[in-house]
XYZ file of C-alpha atoms in Angstrom:
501
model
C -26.626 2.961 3.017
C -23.070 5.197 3.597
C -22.798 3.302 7.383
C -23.407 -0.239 6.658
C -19.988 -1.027 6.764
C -19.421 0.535 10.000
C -23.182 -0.984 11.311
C -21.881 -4.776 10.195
C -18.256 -4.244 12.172
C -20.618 -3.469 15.338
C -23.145 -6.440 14.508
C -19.931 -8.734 14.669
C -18.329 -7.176 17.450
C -21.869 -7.292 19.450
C -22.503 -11.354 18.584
C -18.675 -11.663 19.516
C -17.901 -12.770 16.114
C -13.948 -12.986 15.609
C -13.452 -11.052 12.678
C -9.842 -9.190 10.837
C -10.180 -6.485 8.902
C -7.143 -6.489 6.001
C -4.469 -3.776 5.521
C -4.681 -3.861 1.893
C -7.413 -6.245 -0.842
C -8.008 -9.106 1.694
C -8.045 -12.040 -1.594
C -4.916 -13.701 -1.049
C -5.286 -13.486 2.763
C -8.469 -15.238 3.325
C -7.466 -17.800 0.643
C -4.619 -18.386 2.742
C -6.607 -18.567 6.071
C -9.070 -21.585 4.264
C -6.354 -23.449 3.479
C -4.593 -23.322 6.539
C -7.984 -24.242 8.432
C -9.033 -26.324 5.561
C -12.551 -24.293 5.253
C -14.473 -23.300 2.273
C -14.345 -19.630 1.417
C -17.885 -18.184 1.178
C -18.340 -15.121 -0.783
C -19.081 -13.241 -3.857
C -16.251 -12.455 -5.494
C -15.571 -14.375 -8.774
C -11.830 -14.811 -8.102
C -12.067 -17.304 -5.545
C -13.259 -19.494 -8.550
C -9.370 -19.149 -9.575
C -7.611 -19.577 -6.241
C -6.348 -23.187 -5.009
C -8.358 -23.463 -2.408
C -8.858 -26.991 -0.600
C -12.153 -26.454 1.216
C -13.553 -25.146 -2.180
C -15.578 -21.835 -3.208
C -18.952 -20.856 -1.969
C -21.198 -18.359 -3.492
C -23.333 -16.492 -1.556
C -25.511 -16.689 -4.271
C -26.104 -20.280 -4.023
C -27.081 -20.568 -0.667
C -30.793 -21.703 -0.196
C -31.388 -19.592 2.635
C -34.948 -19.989 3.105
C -34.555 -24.306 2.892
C -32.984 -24.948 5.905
C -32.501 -28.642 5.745
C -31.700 -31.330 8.748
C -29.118 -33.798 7.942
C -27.085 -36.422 10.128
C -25.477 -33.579 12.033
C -27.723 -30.905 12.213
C -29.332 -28.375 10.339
C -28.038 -27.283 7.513
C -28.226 -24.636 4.732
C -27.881 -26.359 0.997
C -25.444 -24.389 -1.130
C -23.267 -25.057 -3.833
C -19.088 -25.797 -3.564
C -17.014 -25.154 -6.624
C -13.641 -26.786 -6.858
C -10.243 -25.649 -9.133
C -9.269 -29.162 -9.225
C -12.854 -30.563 -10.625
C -12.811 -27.314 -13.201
C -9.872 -28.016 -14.170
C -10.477 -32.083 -14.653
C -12.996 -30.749 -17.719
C -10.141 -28.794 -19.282
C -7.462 -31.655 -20.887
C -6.918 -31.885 -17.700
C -5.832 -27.929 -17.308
C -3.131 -27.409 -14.355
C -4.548 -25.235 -11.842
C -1.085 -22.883 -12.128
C -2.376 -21.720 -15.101
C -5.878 -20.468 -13.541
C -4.472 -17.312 -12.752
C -3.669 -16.451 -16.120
C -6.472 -17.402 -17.686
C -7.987 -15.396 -15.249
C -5.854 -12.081 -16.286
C -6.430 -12.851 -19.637
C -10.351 -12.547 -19.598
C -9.386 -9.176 -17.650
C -9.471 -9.114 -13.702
C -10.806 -6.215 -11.417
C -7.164 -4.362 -12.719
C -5.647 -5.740 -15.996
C -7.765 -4.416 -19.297
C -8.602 -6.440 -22.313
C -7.436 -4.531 -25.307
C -3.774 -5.476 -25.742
C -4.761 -9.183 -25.816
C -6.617 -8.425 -28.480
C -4.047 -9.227 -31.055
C -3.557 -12.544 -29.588
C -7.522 -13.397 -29.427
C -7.688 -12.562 -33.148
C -5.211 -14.494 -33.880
C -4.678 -17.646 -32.380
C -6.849 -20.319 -33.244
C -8.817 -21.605 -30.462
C -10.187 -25.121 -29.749
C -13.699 -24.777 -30.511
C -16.008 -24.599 -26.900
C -18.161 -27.573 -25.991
C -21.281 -25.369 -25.705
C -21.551 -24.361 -29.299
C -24.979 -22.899 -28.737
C -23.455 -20.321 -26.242
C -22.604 -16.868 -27.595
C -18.969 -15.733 -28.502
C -17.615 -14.982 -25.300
C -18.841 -18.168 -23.717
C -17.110 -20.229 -26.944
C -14.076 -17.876 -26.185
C -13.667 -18.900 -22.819
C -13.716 -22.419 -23.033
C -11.422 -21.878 -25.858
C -8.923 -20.470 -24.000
C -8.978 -22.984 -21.599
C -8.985 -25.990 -24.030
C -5.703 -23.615 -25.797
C -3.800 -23.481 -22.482
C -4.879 -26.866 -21.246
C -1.460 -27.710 -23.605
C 1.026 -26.577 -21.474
C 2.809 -27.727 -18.392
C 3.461 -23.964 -16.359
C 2.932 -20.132 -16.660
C 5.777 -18.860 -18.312
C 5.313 -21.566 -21.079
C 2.051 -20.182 -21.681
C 2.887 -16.928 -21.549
C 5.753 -16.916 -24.251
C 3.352 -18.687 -26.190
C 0.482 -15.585 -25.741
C 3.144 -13.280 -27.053
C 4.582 -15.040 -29.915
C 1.265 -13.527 -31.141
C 1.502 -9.858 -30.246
C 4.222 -7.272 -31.956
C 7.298 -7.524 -30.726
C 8.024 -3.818 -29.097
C 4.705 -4.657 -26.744
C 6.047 -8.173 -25.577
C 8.275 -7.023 -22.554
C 5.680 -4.792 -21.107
C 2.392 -7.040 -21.345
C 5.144 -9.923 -19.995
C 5.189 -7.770 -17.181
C 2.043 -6.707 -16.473
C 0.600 -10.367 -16.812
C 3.101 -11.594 -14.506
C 2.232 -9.016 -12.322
C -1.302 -9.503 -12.250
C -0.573 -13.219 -11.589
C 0.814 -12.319 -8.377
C -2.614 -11.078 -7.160
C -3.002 -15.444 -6.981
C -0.461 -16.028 -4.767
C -0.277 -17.684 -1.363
C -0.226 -14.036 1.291
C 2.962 -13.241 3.319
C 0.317 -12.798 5.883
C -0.365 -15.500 8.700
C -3.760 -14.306 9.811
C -3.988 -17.705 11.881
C -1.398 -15.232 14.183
C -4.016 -13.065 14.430
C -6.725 -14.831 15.541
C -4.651 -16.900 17.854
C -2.825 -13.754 19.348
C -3.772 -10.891 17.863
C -1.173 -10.033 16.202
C -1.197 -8.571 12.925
C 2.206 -8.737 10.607
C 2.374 -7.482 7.223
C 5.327 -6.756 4.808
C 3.447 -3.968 2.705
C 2.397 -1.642 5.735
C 5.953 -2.411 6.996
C 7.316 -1.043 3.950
C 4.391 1.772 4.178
C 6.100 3.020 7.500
C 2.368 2.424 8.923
C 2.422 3.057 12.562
C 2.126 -0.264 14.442
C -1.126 0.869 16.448
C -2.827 2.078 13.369
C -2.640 -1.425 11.935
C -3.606 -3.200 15.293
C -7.020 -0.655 14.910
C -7.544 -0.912 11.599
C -6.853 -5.331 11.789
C -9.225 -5.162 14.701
C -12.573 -2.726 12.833
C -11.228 0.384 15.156
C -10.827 2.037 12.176
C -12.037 2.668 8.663
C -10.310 1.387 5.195
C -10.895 5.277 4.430
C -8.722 6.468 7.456
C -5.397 4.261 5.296
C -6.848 5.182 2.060
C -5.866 8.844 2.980
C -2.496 7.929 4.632
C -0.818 5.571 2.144
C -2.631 6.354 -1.061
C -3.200 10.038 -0.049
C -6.434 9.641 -1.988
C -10.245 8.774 -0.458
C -13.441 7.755 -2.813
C -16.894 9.192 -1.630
C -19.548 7.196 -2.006
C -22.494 8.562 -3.601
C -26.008 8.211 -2.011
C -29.893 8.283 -3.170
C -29.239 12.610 -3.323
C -29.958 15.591 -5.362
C -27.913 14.936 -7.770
C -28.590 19.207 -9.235
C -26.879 20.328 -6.104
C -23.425 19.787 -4.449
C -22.513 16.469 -3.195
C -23.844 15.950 0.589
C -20.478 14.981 1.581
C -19.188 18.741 0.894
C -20.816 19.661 3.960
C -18.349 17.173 5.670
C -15.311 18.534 4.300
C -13.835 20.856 7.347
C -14.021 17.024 9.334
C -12.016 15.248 6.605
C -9.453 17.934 7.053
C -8.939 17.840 10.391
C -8.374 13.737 9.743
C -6.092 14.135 6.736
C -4.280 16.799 9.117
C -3.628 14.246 11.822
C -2.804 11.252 9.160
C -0.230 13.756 7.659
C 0.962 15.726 10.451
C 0.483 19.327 9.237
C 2.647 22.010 11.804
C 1.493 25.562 11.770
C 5.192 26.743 10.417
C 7.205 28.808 12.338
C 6.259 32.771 13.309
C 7.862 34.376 10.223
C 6.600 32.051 7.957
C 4.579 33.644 5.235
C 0.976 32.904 4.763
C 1.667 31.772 1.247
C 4.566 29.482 2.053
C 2.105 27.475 4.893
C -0.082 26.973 2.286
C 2.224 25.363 -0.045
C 3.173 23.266 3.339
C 0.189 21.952 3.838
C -0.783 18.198 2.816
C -3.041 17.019 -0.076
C -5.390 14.447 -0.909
C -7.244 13.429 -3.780
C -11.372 13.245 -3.477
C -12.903 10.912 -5.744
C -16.867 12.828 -5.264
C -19.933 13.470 -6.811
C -20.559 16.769 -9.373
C -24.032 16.184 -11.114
C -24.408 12.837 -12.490
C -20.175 12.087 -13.017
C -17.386 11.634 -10.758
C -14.558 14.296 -10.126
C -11.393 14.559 -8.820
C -10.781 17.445 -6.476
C -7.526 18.305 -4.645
C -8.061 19.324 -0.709
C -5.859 20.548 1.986
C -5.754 18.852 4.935
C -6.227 21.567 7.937
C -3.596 23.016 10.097
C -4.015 21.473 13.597
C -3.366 23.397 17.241
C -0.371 23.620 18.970
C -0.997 20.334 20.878
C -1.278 17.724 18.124
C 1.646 18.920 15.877
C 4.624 20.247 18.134
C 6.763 17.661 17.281
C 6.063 15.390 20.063
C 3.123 13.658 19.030
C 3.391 12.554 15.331
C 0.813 9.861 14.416
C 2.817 7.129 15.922
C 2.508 9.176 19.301
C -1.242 10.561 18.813
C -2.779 7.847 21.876
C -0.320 9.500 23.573
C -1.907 12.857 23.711
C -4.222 13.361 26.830
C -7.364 12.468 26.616
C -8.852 15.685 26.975
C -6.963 17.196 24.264
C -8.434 15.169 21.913
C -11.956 15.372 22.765
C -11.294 18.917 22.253
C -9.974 18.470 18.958
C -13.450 16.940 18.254
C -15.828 19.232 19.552
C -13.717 22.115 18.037
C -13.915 20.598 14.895
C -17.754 20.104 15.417
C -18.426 23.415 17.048
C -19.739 22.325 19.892
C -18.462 22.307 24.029
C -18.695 19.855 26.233
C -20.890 21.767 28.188
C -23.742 21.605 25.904
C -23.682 17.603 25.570
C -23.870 16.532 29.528
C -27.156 16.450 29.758
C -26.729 14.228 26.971
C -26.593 10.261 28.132
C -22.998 9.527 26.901
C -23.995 6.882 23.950
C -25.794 9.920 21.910
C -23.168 12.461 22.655
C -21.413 12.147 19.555
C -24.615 12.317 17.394
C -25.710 15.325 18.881
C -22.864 16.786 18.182
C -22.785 15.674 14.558
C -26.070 16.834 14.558
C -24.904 20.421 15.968
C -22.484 20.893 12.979
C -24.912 19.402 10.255
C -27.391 22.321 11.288
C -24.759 24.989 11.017
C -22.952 23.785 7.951
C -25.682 22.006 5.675
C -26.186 24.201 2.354
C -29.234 24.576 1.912
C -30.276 25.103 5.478
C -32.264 22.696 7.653
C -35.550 22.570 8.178
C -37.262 22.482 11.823
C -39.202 19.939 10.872
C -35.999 17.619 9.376
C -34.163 18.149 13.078
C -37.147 16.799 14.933
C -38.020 14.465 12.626
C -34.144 12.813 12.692
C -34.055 13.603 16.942
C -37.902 10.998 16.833
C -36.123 8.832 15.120
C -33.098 8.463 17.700
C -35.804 8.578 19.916
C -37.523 5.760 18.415
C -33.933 3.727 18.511
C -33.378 4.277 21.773
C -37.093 3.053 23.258
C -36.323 0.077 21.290
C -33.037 -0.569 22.782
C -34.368 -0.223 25.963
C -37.298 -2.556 25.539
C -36.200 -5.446 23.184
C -32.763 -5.406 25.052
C -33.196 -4.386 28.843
C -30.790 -4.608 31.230
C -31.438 -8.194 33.233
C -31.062 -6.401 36.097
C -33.567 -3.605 35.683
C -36.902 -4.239 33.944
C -38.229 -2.345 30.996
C -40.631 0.019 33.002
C -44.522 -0.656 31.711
C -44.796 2.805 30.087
C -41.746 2.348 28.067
C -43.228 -1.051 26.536
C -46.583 0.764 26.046
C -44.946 3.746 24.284
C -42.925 1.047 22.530
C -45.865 -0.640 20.740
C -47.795 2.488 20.191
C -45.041 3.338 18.017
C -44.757 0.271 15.990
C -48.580 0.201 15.608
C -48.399 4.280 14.212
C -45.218 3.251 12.247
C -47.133 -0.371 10.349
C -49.996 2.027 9.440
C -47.143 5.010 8.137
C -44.743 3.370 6.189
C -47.103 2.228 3.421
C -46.874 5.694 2.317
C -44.902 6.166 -0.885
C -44.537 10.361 -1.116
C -40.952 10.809 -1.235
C -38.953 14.361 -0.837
C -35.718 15.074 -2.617
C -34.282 17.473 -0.336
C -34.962 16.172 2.797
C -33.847 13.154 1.695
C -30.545 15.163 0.351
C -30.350 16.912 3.657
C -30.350 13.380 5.512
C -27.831 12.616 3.486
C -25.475 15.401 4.548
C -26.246 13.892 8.015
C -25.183 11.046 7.260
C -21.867 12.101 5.775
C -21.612 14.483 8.864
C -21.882 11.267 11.126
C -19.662 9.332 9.419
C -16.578 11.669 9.391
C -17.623 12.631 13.025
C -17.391 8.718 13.536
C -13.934 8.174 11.835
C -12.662 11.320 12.972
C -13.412 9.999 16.465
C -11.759 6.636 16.044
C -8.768 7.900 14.477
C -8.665 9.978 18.711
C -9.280 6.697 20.398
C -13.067 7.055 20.713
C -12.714 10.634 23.033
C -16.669 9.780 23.351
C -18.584 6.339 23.239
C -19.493 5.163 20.186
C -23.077 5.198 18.863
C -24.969 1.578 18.503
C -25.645 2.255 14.503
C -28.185 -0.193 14.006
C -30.406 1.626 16.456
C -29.024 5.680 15.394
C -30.864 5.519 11.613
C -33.680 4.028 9.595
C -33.655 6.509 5.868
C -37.835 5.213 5.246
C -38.295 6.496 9.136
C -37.026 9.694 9.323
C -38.295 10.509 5.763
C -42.057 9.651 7.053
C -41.286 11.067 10.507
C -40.679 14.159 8.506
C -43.645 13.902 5.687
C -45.959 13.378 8.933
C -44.795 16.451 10.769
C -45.456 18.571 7.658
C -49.148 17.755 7.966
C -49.863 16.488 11.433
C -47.391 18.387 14.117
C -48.781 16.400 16.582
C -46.688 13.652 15.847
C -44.059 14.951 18.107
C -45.844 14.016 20.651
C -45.344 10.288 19.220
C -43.266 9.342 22.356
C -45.591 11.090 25.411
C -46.292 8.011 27.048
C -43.007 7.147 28.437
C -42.094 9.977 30.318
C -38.480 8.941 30.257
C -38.360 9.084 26.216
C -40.602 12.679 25.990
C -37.664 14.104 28.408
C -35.211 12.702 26.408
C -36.322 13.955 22.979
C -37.016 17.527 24.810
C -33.084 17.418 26.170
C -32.039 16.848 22.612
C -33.573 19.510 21.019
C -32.935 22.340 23.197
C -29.064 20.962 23.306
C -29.467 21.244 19.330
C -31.524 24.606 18.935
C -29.078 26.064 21.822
């Protein structure tokens, strides 16, 4: 689902779960944390098999989840711990310097294959212990047996291009060497951070990154999209379960992103005798990896002029906290078309999806459906008897009705959800919800959270809403799912006559 990034961030932050977010990949960083705590790194990411790690590698996919064991000291989940050193033991013994290239060689997330080819076809290999395997098993071992013969790197590498033509040998040097530094130890202490929060790092430095954007992004304030757009000027959509005949449902989002680009790259309006066409040619790009049909394309959008306020001169991004407060909620709800007015009656945890929910209405192509609002506003509904009955407040108890309503629900929704029927478009026109929320949501971090954040867990369930909706089709009734808490029915009625008003 497009928010389960943002959903896990607030799971940690709710447990109270230290956690950093990285300016750039986070590899070489958390290697560098293990080894300066001495932990295993637990993941899924195959190049931890190739970092020098002293606590080891562990899998995610080896953990026994469901065999929770009791040892000596404690409970504990079995799972499996891979070690350099012991690989390497089996390979001559192989030095572990050379695990990075080996590593390149068989072609990492960024270095391809095909130039290496000439070298593969040539050199002769030590055969592979596991004959039976298939080629690129024997190859592999191989490799390893092959540069289990020498002492460093650079040894091996001359060695690799002895066997390639000589007007290719300077640039594969380089881009092997290169990709080799993806291995090494991080300039980054992130022991700093979790000790004092503090989080230093050469490339953002050198990215002119203003220090309050990293502090957000190290701490989850704000998305990896949010520097995506301001270093690499370039964002990638992620594509959901959609139509995938009509436009991408994050189109309908696009007048958000370009207020965010616009306050990442500090658009001005120009001065008064400025020609139109001259702003234009002013105004800030980035690159949208999206959606058309069934293939990704590449599309080139402005970011949006901003108001007087935000681009002045006195505020560049550096300085944006430092706009009031009010200002920037204003920014918001102007870029979501709604006033603050409208959301009061509102409690001040669902403000922000009722506004979302505002725009989607006005801007979703095609348009939506009566029955997809109420459906979607149930389904908040549902969230928010749940919070208040699984999770009171110790001080106030959950009133009876409320738990009544509560298990009438869950009893309705057991007996619902068996039900397979499944509708493209509404399911496309959730989807341009979703994308609505999540730019509202970024667009609102990158302002200092002008209004509260929503508790995502508890905002959207995609089977829910799609049966709330297939149910309201045939049985209208179903709106009256919530009439036994009193609380809840006034609720749901305050958020659709914010949203139809």
């Amino acid at each position: 689902p497009l928010l389960t990034r943002e959903a896990f961030v607030q799971a940690l932050g709710r447990l109270g779960v230290p956690f950093v977010q990285c300016f750039a990949e986070a590899d070489r960083e958390v290697a560098g944390l293990a080894n300066c705590w001495g932990c295993p790194v637990l993941s899924l990411d195959s190049d931890f098999f190739v970092f020098d790690l002293a606590g080891g590698y562990c899998p995610l996919s080896h953990f026994q989840w469901q065999s929770v064991r009791a040892g000596p000291q404690g409970c504990y989940v079995p799972a499996r711990c891979f070690s350099a050193e012991r690989f390497c033991g089996h390979f001559g013994p192989l030095s572990k310097a050379l695990l990075p290239l080996f590593a390149v060689m068989n072609g990492n997330d960024f270095v391809g294959l095909e130039a290496l080819e000439a070298f593969f076809s040539k050199v002769r290999l030590p055969r592979g212990c596991a004959a039976g395997r298939g080629g690129k098993h024997l190859r592999l071992q191989g490799l390893l047996n092959w540069l289990a013969q020498f002492a460093e790197p650079a040894e091996a590498v001359d060695n690799v291009l002895k066997y390639l033509k000589k007007h290719q040998r300077e640039e594969i040097r380089e881009l092997l060497c290169t990709s080799m530094e993806d291995y090494a130890p991080s300039d980054v202490n992130l022991e700093d951070f979790f000790q004092n929060g503090s989080y230093e790092c050469e490339a953002a430095r050198k990215a002119d990154v203003p220090q309050w954007v990293l502090d957000a992004l190290a701490k989850g304030k704000l998305a990896p999209f949010i520097i995506n757009a301001l270093i690499l000027r370039s964002t990638f959509l992620r594509v959901q379960v959609e139509n995938m005949q009509r436009p991408s449902a994050h189109s309908t989002a696009l007048p958000i992103r370009q207020v965010i680009y616009g306050l990442l790259l500090r658009v001005s309006h120009g001065t008064e005798d400025a020609s139109p066409s001259k702003q234009t040619n002013e105004l800030p790009i980035v690159c949208e990896f999206d959606r058309c049909q069934k293939t990704l394309k590449k599309t080139f959008v402005q970011a949006a002029s901003l108001p007087p306020d935000f681009c002045d001169g006195r505020f560049p991004l550096d300085k944006l906290m430092e706009v009031p407060v009010s200002c920037r909620q204003m920014l918001l709800l102007e870029t979501l078309g709604v006033k603050m007015s409208f959301l009061e009656p509102i409690p001040s945890h669902l403000q922000l999806p009722a506004a979302v929910t505002c725009y989607w209405i006005r801007c979703s192509e095609p348009k939506v459906k009566l029955n997809q609002l109420k459906a979607l506003l149930l389904m908040i509904i549902s969230g928010e008897l749940q919070r208040i009955t699984d999770h009171p407040d110790p001080t106030v108890l959950p009133a009876e009705d409320d738990s009544v309503a509560y298990n009438e629900f869950l009893q309705w929704k057991e007996k619902k959800l068996q039900n397979n029927d499944f509708d493209l478009d509404a399911a496309h026109s959730f989807c341009q919800w979703q994308c609505c929320l999540q730019m509202g949501l970024y667009l609102n971090q990158l302002l200092g959270t002008p209004l509260s954040e929503p508790d995502l867990s508890r905002l959207y369930t995609g089977t829910l809403v799609h049966r709330l909706y297939q149910e309201l089709k045939s049985a209208p009734s179903v709106e009256n799912l919530f009439i036994l808490s009193p609380k809840m029915a006034q609720l749901y009625i305050v958020l659709l006559n914010t949203v139809e008003s």
